[in-house]
mmCIF file with all atom_site columns, C-alpha atoms and ligand atoms in Angstrom:
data_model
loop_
_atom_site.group_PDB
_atom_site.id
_atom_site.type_symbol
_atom_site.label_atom_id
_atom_site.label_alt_id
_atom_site.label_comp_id
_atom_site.label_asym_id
_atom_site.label_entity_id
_atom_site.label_seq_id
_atom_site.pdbx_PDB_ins_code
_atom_site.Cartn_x
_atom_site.Cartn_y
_atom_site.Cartn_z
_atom_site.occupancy
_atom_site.B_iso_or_equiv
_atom_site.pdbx_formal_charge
_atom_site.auth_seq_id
_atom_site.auth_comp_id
_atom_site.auth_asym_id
_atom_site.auth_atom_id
_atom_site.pdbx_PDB_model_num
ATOM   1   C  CA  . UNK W 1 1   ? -139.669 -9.848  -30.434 1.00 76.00 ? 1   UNK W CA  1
ATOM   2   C  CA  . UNK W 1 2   ? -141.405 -11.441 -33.746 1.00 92.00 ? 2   UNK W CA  1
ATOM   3   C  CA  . UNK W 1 3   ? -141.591 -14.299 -35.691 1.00 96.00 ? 3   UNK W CA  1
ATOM   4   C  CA  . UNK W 1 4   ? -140.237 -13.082 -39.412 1.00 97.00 ? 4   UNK W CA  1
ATOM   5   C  CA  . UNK W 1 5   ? -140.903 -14.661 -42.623 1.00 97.00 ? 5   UNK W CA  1
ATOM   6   C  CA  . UNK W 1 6   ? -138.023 -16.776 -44.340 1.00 97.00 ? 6   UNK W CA  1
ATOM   7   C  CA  . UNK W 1 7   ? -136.599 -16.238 -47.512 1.00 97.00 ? 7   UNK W CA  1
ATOM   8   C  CA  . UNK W 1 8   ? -136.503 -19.193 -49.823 1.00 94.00 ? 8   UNK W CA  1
ATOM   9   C  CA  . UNK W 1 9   ? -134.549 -20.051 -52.472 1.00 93.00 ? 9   UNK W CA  1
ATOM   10  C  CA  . UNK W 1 10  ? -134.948 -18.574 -56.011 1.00 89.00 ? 10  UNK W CA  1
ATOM   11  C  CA  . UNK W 1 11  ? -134.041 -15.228 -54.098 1.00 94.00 ? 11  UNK W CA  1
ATOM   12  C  CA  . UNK W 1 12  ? -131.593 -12.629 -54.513 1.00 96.00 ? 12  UNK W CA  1
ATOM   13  C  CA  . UNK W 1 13  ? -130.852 -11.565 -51.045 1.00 97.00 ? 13  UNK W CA  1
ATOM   14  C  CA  . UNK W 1 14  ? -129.836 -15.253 -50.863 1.00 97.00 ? 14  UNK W CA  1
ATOM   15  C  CA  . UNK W 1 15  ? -126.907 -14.802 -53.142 1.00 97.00 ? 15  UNK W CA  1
ATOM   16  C  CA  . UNK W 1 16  ? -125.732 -11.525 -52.226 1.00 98.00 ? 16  UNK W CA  1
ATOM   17  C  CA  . UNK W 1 17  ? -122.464 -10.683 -50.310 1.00 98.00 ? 17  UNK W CA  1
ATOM   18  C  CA  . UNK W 1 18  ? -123.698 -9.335  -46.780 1.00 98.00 ? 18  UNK W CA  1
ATOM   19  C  CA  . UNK W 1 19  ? -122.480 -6.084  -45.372 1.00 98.00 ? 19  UNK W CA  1
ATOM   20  C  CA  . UNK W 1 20  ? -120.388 -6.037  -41.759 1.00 98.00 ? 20  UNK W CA  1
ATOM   21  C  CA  . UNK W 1 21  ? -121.831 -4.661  -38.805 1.00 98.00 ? 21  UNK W CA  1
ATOM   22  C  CA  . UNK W 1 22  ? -120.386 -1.459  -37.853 1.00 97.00 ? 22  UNK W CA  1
ATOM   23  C  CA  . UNK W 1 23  ? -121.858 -1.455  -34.337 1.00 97.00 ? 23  UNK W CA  1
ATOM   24  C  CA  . UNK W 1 24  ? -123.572 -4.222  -32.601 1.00 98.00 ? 24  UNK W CA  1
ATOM   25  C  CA  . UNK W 1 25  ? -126.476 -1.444  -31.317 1.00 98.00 ? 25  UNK W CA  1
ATOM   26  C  CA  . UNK W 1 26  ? -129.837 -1.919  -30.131 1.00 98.00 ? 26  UNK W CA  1
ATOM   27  C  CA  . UNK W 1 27  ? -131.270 -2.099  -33.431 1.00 98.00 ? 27  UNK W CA  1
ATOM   28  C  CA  . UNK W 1 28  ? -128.849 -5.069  -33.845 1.00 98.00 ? 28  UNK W CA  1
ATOM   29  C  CA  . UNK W 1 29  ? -129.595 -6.752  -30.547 1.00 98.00 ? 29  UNK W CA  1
ATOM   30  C  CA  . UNK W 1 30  ? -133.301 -6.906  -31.798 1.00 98.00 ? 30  UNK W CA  1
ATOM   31  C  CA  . UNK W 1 31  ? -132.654 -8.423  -34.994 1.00 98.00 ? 31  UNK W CA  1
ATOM   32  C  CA  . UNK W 1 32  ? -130.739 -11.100 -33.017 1.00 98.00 ? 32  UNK W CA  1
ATOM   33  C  CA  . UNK W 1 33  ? -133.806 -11.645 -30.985 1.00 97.00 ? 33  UNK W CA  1
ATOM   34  C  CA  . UNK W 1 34  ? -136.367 -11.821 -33.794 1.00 98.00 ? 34  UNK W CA  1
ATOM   35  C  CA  . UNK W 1 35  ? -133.645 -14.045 -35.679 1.00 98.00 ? 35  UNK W CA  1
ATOM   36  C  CA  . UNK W 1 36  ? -133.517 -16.502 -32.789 1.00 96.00 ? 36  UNK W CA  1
ATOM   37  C  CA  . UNK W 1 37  ? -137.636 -16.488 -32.245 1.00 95.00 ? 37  UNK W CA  1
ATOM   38  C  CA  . UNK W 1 38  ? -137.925 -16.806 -36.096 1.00 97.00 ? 38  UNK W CA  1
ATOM   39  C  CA  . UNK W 1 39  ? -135.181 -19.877 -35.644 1.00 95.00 ? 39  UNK W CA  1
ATOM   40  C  CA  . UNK W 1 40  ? -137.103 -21.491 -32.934 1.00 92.00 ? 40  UNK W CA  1
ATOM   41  C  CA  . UNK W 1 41  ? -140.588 -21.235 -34.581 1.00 93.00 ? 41  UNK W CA  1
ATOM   42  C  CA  . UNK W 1 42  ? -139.215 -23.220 -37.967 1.00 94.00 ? 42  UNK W CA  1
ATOM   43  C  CA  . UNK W 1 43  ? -137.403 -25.501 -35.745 1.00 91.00 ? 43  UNK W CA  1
ATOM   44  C  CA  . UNK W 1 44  ? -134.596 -24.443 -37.295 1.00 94.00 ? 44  UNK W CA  1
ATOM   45  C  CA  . UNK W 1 45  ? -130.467 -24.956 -35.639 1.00 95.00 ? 45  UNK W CA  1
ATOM   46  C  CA  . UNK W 1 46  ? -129.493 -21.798 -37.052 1.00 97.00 ? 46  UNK W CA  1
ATOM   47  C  CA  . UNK W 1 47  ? -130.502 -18.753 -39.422 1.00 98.00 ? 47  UNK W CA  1
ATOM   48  C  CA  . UNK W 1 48  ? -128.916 -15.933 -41.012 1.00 98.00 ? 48  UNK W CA  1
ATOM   49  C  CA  . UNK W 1 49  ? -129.919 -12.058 -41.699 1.00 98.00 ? 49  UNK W CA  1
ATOM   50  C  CA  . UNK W 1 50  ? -130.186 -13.011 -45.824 1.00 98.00 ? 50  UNK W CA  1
ATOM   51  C  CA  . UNK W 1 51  ? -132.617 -15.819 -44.342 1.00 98.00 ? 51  UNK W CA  1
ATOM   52  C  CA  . UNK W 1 52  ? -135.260 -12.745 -43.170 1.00 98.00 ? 52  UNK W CA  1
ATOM   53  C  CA  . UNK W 1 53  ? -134.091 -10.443 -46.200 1.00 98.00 ? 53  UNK W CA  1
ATOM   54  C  CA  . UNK W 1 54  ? -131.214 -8.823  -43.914 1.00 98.00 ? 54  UNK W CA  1
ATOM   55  C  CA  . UNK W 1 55  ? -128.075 -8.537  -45.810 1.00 98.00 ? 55  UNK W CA  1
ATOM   56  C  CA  . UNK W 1 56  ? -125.919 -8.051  -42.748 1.00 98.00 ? 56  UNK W CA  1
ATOM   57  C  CA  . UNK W 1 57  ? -123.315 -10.031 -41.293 1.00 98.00 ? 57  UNK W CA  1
ATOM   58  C  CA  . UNK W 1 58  ? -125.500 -11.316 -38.160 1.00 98.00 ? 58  UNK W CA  1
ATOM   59  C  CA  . UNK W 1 59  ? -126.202 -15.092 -37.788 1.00 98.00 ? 59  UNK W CA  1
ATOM   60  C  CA  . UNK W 1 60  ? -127.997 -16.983 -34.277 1.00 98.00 ? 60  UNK W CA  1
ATOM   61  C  CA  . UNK W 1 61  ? -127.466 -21.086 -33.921 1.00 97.00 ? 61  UNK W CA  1
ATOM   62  C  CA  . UNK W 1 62  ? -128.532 -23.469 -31.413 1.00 96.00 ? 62  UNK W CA  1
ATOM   63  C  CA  . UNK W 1 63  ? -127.566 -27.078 -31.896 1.00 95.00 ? 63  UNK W CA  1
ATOM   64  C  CA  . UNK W 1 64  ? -128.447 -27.987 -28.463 1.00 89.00 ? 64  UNK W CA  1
ATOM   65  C  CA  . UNK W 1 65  ? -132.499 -27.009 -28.467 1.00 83.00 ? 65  UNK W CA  1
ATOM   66  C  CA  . UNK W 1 66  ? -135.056 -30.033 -28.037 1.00 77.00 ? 66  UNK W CA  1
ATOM   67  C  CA  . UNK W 1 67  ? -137.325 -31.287 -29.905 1.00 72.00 ? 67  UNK W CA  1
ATOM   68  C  CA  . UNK W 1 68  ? -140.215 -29.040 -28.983 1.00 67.00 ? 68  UNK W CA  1
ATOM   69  C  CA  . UNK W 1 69  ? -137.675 -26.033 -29.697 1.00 62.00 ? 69  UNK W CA  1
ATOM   70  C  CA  . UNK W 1 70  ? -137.017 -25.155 -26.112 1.00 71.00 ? 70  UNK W CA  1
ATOM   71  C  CA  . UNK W 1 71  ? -133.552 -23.102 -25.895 1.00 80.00 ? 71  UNK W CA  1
ATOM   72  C  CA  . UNK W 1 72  ? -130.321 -25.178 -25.998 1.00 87.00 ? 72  UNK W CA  1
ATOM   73  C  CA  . UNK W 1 73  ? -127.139 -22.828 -26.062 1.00 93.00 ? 73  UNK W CA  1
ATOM   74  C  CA  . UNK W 1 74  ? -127.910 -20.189 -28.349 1.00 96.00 ? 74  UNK W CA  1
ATOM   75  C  CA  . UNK W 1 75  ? -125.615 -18.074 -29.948 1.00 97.00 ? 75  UNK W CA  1
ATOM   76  C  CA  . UNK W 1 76  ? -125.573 -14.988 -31.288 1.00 98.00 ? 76  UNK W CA  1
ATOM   77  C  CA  . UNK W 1 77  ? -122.706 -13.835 -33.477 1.00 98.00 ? 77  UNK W CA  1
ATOM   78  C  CA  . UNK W 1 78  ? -122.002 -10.610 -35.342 1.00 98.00 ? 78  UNK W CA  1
ATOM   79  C  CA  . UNK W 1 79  ? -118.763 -10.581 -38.161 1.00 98.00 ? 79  UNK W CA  1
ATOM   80  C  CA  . UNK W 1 80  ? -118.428 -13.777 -37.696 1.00 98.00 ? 80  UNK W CA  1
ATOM   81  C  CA  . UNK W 1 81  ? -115.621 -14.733 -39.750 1.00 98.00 ? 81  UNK W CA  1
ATOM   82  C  CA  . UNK W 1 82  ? -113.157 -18.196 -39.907 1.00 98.00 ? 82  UNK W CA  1
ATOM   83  C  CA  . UNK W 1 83  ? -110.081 -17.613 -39.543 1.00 98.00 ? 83  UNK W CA  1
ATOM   84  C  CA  . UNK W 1 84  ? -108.741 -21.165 -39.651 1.00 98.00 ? 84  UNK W CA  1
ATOM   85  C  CA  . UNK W 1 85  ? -109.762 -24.830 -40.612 1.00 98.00 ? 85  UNK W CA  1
ATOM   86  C  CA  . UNK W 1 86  ? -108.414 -28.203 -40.120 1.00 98.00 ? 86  UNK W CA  1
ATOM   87  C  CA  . UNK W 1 87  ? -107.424 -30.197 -43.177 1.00 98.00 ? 87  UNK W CA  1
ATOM   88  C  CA  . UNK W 1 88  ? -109.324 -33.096 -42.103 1.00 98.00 ? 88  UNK W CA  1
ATOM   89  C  CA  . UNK W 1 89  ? -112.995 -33.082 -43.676 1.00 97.00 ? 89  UNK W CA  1
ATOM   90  C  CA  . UNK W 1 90  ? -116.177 -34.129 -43.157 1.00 96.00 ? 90  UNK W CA  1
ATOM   91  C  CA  . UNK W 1 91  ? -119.246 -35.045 -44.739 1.00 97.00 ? 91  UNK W CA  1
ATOM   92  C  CA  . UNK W 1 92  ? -122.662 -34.320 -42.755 1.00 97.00 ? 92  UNK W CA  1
ATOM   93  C  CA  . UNK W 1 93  ? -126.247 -34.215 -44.276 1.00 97.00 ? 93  UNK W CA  1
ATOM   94  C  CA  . UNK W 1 94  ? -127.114 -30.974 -44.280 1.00 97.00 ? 94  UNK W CA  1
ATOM   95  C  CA  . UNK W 1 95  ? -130.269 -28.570 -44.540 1.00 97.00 ? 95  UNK W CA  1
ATOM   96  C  CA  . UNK W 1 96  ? -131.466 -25.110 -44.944 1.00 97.00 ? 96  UNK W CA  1
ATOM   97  C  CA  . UNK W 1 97  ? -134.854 -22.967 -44.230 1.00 97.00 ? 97  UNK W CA  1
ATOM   98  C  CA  . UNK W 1 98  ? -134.325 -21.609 -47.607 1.00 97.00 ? 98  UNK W CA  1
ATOM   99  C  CA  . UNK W 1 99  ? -134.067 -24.904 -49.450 1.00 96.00 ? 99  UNK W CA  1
ATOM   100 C  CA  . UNK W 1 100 ? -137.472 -26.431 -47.761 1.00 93.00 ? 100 UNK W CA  1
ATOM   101 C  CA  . UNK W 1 101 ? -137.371 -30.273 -47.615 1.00 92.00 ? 101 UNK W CA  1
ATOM   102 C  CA  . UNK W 1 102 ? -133.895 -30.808 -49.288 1.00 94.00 ? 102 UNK W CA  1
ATOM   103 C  CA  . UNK W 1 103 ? -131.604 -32.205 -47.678 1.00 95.00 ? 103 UNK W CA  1
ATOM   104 C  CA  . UNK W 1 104 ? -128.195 -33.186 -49.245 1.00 95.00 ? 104 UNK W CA  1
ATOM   105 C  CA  . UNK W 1 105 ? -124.390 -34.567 -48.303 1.00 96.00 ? 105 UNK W CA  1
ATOM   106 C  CA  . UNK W 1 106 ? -122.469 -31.355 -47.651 1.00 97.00 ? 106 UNK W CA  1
ATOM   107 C  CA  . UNK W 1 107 ? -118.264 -31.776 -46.892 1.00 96.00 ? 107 UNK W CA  1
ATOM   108 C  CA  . UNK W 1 108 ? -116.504 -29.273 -44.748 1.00 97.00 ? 108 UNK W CA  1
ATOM   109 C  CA  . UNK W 1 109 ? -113.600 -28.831 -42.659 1.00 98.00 ? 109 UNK W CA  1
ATOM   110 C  CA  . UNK W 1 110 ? -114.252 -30.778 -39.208 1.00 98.00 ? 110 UNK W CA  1
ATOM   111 C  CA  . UNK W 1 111 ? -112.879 -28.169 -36.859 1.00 98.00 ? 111 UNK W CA  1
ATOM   112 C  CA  . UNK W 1 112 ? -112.825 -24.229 -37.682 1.00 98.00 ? 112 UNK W CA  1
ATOM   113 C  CA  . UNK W 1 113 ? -111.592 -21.510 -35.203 1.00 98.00 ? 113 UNK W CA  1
ATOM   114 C  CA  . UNK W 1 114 ? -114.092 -18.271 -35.320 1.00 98.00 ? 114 UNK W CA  1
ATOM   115 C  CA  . UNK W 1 115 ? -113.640 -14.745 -34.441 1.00 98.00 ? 115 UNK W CA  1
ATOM   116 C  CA  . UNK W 1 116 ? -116.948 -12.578 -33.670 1.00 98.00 ? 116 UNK W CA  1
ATOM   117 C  CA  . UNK W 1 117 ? -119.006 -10.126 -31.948 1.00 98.00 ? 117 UNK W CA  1
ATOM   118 C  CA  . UNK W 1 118 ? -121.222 -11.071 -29.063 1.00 98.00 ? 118 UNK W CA  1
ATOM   119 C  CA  . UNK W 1 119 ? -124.217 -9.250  -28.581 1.00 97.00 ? 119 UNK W CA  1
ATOM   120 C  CA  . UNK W 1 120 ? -122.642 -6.511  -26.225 1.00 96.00 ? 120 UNK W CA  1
ATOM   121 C  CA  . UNK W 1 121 ? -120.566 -5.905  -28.776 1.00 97.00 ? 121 UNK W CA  1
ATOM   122 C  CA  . UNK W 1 122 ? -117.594 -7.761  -27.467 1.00 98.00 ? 122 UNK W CA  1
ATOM   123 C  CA  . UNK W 1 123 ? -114.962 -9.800  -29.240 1.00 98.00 ? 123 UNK W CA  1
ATOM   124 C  CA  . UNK W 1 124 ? -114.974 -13.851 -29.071 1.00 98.00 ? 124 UNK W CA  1
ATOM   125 C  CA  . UNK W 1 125 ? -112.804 -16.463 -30.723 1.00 98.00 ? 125 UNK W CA  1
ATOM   126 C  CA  . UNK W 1 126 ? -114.170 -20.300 -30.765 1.00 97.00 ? 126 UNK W CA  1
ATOM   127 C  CA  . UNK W 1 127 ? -112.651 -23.468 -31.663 1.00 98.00 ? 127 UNK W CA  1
ATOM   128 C  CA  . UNK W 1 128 ? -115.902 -25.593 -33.172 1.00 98.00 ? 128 UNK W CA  1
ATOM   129 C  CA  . UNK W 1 129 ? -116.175 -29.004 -34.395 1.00 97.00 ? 129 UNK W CA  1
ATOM   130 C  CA  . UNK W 1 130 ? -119.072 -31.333 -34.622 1.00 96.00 ? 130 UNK W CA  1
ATOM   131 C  CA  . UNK W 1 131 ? -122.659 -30.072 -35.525 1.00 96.00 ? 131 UNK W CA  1
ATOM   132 C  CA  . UNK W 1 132 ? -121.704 -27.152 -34.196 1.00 97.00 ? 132 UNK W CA  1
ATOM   133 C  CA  . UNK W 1 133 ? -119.217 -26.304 -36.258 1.00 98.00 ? 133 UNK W CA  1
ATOM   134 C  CA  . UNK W 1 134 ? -121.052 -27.569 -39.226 1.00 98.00 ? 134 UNK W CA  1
ATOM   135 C  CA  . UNK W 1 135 ? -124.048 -25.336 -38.357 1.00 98.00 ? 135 UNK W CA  1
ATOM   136 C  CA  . UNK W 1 136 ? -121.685 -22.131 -37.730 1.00 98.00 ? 136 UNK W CA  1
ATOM   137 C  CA  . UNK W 1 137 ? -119.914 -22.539 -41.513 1.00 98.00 ? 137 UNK W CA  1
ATOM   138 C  CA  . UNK W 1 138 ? -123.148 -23.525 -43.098 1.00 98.00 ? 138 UNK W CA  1
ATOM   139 C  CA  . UNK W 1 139 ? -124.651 -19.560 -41.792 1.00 98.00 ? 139 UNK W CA  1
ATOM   140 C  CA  . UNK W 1 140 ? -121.473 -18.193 -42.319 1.00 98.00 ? 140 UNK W CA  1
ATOM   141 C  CA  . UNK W 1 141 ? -122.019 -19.299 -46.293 1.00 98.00 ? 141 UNK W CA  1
ATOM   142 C  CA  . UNK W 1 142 ? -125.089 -17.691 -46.143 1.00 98.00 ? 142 UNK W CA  1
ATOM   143 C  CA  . UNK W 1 143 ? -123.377 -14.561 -45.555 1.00 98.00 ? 143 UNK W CA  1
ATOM   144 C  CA  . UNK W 1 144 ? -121.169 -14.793 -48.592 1.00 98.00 ? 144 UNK W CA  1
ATOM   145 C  CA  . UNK W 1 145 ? -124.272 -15.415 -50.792 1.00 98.00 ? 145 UNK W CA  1
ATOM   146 C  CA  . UNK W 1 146 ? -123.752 -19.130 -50.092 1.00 98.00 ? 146 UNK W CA  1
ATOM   147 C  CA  . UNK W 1 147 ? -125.863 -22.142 -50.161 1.00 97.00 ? 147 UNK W CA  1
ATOM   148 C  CA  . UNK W 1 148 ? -125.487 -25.580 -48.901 1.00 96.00 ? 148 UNK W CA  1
ATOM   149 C  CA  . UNK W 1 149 ? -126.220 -26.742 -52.548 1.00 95.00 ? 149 UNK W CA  1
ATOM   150 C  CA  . UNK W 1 150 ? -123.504 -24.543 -54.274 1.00 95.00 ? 150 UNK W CA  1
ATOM   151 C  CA  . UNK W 1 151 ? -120.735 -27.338 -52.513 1.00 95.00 ? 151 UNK W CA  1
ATOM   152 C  CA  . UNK W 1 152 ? -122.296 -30.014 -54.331 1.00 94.00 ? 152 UNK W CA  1
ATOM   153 C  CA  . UNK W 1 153 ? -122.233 -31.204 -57.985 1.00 92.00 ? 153 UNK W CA  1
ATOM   154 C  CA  . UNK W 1 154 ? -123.675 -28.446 -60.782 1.00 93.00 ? 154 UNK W CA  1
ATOM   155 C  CA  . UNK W 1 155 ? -126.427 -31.076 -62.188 1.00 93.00 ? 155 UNK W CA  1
ATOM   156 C  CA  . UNK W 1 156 ? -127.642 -31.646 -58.638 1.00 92.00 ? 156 UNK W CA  1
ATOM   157 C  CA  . UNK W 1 157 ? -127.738 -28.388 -57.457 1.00 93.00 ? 157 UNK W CA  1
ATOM   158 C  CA  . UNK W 1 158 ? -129.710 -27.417 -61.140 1.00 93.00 ? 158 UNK W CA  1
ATOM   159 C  CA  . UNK W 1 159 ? -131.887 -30.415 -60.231 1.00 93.00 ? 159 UNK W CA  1
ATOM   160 C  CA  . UNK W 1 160 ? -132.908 -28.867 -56.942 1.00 93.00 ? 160 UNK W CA  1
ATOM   161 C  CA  . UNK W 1 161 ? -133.184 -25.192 -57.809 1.00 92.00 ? 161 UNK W CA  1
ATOM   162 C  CA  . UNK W 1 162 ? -135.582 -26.107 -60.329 1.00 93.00 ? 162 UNK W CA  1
ATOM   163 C  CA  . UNK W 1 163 ? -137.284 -28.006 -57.791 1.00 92.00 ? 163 UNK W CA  1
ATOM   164 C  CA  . UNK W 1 164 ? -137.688 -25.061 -55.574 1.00 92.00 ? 164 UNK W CA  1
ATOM   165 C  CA  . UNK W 1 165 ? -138.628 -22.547 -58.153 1.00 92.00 ? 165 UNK W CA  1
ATOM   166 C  CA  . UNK W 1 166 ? -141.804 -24.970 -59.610 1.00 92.00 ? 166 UNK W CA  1
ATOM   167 C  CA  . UNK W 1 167 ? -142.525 -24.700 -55.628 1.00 89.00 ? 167 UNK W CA  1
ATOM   168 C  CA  . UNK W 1 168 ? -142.863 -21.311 -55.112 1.00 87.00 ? 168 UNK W CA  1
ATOM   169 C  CA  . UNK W 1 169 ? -144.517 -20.799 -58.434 1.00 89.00 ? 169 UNK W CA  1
ATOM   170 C  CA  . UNK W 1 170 ? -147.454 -22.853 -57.396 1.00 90.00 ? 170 UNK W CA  1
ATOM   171 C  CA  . UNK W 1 171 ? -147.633 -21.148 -53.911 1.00 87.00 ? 171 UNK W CA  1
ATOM   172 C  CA  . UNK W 1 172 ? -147.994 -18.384 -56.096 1.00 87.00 ? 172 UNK W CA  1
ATOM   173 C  CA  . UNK W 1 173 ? -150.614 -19.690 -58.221 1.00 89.00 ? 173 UNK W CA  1
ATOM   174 C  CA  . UNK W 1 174 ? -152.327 -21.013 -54.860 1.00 88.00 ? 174 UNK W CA  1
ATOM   175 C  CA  . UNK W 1 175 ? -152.262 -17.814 -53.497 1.00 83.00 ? 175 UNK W CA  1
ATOM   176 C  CA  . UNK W 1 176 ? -153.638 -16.046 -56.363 1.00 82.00 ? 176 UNK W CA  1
ATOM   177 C  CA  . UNK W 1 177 ? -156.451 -18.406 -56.701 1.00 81.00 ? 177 UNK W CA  1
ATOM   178 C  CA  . UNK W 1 178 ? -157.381 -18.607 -53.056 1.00 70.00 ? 178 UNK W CA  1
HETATM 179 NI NI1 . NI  G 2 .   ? -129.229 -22.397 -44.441 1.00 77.52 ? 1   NI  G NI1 1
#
């Protein structure tokens, strides 16, 4: 297992259209692993493969971890894909490790049924509401080149791009210098 490093946001990987798993082998089981360690370490409730420069259609959450990131219920879904959602919205502040310290009013659908792969390979269908469905359509997004800031308003996500992108250009400069 191993901690990988996350992709932020100006990044390409981040708005590209992720390819489906053909088989959920072992190569796949230990992405799923690294994704959840990396997920844990950033205190993150979920990451997908774009998030670690993986464009595949593999995404881990755990709503349900404490504080000090011990392991709530984690899942681990491969092609996952919604294949229905209630009428009735919400709105829920959301957040992404790609969009460091940003956090923005995000409405979705407040109850989604899911199909997917488990990690043996085996096919699961979920009815999710609540931060857990939130969570699961927020990394299903990322999958489909999909950020939490492309559902809101075009000045606001302009406002925070730009943000971002000064960001990583003085990491840069940081880095350069140090
Ligand atoms: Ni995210």
């Amino acid at each position: 297992m191993a901690v990988l490093p996350i992709v932020t946001a100006p990044d390409p990987v981040l708005k590209k259209k992720a390819e489906q798993v053909p088989e959920v082998n072992d190569d796949i089981k230990a992405l799923l692993s690294d994704m959840a360690e990396t997920m844990y370490a950033a205190k993150g409730i979920g990451l997908a493969a774009p998030q670690v420069g993986v464009s595949l259609r593999v995404i881990v959450v755990d709503v349900d971890q404490d504080d000090r990131g011990a392991e709530g219920k984690l899942y681990k879904m491969v092609n996952p894909e919604i294949i229905w959602s209630s009428d009735e919205i919400k709105s829920y502040q959301e957040g992404c490790l790609s969009l460091p310290d940003q956090y923005e009013d995000v409405e979705r659908p407040a109850e989604v049924t899911l199909k997917y792969l488990d990690e043996t390979g085996k096919k699961e269908e979920m009815k999710v509401s609540g931060l857990l469905g939130i969570c699961i359509q927020h990394e299903i997004d990322h999958l489909n080149g999909t950020l939490f800031v492309d559902h809101l308003g075009s000045v606001k996500r302009r406002m925070i791009l730009e943000k971002l992108k000064k960001e990583k250009k003085k990491l840069a400069r940081q880095k350069k210098d140090g």
